[in-house]
Tab-separated table of C-alpha atoms in Angstrom:
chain	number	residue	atom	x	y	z
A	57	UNK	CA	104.148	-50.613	-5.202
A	58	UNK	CA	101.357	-49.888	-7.522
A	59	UNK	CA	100.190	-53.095	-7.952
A	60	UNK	CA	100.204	-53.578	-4.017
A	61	UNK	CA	97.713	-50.609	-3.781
A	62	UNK	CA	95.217	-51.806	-6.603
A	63	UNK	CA	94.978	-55.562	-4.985
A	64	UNK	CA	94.320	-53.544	-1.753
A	65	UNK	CA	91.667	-51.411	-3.269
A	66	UNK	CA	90.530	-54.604	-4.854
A	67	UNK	CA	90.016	-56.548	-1.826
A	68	UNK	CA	88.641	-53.540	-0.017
A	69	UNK	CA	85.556	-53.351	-2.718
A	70	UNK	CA	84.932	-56.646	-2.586
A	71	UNK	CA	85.159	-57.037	1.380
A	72	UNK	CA	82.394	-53.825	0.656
A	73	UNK	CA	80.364	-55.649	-1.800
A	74	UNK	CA	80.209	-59.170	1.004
A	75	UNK	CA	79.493	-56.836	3.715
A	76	UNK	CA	76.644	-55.133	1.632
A	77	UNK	CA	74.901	-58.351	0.747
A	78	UNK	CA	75.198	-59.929	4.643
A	79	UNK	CA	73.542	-56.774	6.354
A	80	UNK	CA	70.849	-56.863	3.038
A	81	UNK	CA	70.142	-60.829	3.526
A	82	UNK	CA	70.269	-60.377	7.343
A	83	UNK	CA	67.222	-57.449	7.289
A	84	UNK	CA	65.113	-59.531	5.066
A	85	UNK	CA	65.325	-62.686	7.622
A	86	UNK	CA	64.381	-61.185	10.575
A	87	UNK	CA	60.666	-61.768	9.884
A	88	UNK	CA	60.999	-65.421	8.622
A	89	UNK	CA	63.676	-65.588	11.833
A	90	UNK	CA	61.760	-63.438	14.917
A	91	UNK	CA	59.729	-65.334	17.547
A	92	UNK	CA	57.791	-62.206	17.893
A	93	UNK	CA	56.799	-60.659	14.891
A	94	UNK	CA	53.480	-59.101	14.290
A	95	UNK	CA	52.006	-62.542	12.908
A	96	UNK	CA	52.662	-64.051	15.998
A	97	UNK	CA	51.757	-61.698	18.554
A	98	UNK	CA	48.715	-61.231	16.768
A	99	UNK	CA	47.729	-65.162	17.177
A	100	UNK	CA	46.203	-64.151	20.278
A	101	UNK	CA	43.229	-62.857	19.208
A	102	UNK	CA	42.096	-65.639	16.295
A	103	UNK	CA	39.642	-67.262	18.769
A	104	UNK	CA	38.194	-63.642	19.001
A	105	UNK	CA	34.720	-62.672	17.573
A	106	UNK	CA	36.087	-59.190	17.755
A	107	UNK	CA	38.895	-57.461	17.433
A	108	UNK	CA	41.995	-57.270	20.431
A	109	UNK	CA	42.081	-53.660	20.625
A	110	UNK	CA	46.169	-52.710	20.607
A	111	UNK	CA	45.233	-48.902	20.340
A	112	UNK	CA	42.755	-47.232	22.509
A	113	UNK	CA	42.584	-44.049	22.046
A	114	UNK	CA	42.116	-41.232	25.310
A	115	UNK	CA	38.897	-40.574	26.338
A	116	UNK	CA	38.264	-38.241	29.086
A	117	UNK	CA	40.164	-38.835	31.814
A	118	UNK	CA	41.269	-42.183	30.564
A	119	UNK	CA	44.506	-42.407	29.373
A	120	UNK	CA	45.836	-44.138	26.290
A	121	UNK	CA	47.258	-47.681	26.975
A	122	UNK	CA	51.006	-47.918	27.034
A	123	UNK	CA	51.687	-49.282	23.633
A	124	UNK	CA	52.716	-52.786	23.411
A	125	UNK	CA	54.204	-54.241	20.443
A	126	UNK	CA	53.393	-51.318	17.534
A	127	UNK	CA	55.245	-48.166	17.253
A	128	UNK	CA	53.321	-45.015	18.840
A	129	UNK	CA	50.437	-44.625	16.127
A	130	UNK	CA	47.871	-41.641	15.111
A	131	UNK	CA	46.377	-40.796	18.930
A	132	UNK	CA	43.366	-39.991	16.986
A	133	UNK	CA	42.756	-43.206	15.836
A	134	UNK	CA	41.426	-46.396	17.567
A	135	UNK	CA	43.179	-49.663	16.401
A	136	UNK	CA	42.233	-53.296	16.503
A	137	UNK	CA	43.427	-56.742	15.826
A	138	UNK	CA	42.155	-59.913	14.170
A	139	UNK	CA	43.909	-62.917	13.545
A	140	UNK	CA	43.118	-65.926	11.185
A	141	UNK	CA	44.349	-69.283	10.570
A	142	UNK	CA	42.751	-70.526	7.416
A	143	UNK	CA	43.214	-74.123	8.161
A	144	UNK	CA	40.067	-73.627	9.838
A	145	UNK	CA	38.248	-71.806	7.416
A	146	UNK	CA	38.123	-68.707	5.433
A	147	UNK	CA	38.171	-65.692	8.247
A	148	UNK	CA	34.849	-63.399	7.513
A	149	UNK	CA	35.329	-60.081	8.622
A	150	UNK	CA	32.302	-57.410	8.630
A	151	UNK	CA	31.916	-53.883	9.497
A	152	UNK	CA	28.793	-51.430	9.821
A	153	UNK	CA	29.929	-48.102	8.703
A	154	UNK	CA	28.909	-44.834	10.217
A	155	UNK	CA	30.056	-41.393	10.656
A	156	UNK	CA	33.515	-42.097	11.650
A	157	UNK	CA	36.336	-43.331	9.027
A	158	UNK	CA	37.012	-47.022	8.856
A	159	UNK	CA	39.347	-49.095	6.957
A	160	UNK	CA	40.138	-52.415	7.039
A	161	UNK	CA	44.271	-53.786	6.216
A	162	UNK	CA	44.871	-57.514	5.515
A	163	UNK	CA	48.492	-58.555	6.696
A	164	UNK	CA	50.535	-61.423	5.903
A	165	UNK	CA	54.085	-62.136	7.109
A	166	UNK	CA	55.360	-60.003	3.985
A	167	UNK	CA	53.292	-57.245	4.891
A	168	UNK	CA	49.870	-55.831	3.922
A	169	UNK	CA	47.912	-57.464	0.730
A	170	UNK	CA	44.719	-55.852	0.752
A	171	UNK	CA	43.249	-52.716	1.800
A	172	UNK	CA	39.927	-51.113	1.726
A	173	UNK	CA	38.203	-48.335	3.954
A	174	UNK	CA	34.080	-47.497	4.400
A	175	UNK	CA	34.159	-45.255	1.067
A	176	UNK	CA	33.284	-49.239	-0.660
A	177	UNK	CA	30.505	-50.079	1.524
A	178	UNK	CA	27.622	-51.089	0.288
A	179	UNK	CA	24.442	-50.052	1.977
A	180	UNK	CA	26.416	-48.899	5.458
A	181	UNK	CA	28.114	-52.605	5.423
A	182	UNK	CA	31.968	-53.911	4.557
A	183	UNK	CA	32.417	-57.187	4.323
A	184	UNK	CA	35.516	-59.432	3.498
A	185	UNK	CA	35.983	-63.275	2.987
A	186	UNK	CA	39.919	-63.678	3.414
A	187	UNK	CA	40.501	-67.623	2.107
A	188	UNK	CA	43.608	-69.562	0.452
A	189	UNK	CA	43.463	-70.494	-3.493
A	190	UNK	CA	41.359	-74.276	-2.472
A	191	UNK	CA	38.537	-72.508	-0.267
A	192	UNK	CA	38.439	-68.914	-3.342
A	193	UNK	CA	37.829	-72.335	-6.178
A	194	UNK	CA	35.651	-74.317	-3.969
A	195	UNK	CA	33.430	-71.249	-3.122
A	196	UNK	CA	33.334	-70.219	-6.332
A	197	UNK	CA	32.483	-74.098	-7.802
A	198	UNK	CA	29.294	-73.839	-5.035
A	199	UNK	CA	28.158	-69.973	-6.057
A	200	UNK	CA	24.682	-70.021	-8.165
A	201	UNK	CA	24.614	-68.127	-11.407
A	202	UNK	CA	21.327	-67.107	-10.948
A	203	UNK	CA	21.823	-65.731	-6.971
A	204	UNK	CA	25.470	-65.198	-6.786
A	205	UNK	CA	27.545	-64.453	-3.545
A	206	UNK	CA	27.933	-60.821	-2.470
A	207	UNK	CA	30.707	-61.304	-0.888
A	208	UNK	CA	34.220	-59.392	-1.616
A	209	UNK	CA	36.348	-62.713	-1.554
A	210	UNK	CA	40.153	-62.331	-0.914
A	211	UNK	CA	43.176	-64.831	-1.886
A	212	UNK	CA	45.461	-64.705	0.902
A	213	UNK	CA	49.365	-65.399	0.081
A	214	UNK	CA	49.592	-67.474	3.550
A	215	UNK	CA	47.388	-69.408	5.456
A	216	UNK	CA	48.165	-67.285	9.008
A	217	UNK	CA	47.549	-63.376	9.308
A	218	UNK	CA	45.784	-60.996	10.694
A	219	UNK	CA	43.608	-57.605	9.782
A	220	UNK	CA	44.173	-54.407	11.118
A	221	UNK	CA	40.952	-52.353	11.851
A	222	UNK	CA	41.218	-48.586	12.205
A	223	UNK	CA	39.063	-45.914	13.247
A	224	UNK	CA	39.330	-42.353	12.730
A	225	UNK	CA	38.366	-39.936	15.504
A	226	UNK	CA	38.389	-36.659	14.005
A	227	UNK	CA	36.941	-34.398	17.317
A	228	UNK	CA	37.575	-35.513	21.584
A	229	UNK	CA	33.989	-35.859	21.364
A	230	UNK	CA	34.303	-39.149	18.613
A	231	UNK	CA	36.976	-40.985	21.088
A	232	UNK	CA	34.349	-43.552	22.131
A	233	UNK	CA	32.610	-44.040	19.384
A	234	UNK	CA	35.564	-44.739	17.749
A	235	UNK	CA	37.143	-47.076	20.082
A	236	UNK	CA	33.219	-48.533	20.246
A	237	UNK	CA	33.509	-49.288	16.346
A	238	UNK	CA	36.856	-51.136	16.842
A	239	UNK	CA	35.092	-53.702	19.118
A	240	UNK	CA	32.172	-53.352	16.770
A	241	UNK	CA	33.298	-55.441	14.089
A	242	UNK	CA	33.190	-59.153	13.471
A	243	UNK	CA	35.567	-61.773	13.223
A	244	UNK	CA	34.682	-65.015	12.300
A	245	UNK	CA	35.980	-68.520	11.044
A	246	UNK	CA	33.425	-70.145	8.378
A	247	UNK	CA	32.850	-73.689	8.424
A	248	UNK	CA	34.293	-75.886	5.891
A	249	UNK	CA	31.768	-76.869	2.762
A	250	UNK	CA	32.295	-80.190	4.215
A	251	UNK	CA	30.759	-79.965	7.291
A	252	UNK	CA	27.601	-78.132	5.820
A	253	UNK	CA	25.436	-78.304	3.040
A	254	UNK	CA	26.384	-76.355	-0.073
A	255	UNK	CA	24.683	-74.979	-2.929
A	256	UNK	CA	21.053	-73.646	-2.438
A	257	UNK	CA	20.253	-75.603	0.561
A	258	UNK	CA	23.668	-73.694	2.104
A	259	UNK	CA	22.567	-72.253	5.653
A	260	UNK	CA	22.777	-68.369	5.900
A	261	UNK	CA	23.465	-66.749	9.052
A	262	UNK	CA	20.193	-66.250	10.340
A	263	UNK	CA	17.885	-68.408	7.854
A	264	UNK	CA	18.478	-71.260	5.111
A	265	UNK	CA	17.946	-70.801	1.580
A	266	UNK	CA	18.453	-68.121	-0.313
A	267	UNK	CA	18.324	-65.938	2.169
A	268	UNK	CA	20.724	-66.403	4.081
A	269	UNK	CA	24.042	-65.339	1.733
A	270	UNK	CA	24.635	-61.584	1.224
A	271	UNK	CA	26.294	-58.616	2.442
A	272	UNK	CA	25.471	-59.872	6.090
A	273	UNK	CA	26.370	-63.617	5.835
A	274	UNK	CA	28.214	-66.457	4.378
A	275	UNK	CA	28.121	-67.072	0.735
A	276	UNK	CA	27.346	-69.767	-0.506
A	277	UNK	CA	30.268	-71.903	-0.831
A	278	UNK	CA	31.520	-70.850	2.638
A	279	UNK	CA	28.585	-71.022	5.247
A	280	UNK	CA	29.432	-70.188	8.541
């Protein structure tokens, strides 16, 4: 009779231990598995210069929008979307800061890599070069040691994501300006080194030369 009950409790514990490792391998699919997780949904907006707001926050008599694919966030704080494929090219994505709190949130399909609000601007402006390993060596090959890049270059772990740009509205009164500083910040693909010219004679944004990398455009391995 004994010996019954400790093959039952035996098979019981390891019926348990199956169970537990199903349920644990099943949670960590659904991302690689879902048709609609955030990296998908966010695809949307990678031909965007700006960011798809998915937060607006109330202002007024306007409503917020009815939330579609996030969880209920912060109703004091304006959210925005951008999404990058960096088959492309690297994604370059610049802010102006001003009174209101910014950050900035680089998501892959694992979750967030990279984070970084307005307290690291430099000279009111935040600017990020998201690229894969090839395009982070390649711009770096093309940088001059005597005028180097200014730009805050990031290694993504995937080639698709998408950055999350929030604004803090800390009174009614800031509602549209923060909502206004969602839409005001950039999103753009840079063209490949192989359709430009590289080195010193790399294009800037508004001017060629040397003028043209910096806090406000490409660098020089990356022009856009």
């Amino acid at each position: 009779m004994r010996l019954v009950s400790l093959r039952f409790v035996y098979a019981t514990l390891i019926g348990l231990v199956l169970a537990g490792i199903v349920h644990i391998a099943a949670v960590l699919a659904i991302p690689a598995l879902s048709e609609a997780d955030a990296v998908s949904r966010a695809r949307t907006s990678e031909n965007l210069d700006h960011p798809q707001s998915i937060y607006t926050v109330a202002t007024g008599d306007d409503p917020s929008p009815p939330e579609a694919w996030l969880p209920i966030p912060d109703p004091a704080v304006a959210v925005g979307v951008c999404a990058y494929n960096l088959a492309d090219g690297p994604m370059r994505v610049s802010a102006r800061t001003g009174p209101l709190s910014l950050s900035l949130a680089a998501h892959a399909r694992r979750g967030a890599f990279y984070a970084v609000t307005d307290q690291a601007a430099v000279r009111g402006a935040l600017d990020l070069v998201i690229l894969t390993r090839a395009q982070y060596d390649e711009a770096l090959a093309d940088d001059d040691e005597n005028d180097p890049s200014r730009d805050v270059r990031i290694v993504a772990p995937d080639t698709r994501g998408f950055v999350v740009v929030r604004v803090i509205a800390g009174l009614p009164s800031q509602r549209p300006a923060a909502n206004a500083a969602v839409q005001a910040v950039s999103c753009t693909t840079d063209t490949s080194t192989d359709d430009a010219p590289t080195g010193k004679d790399a294009p800037g944004k508004d001017a060629p030369g040397k003028d043209g990398p910096g806090k406000d455009g490409p660098g020089k391995g990356t022009g856009r």
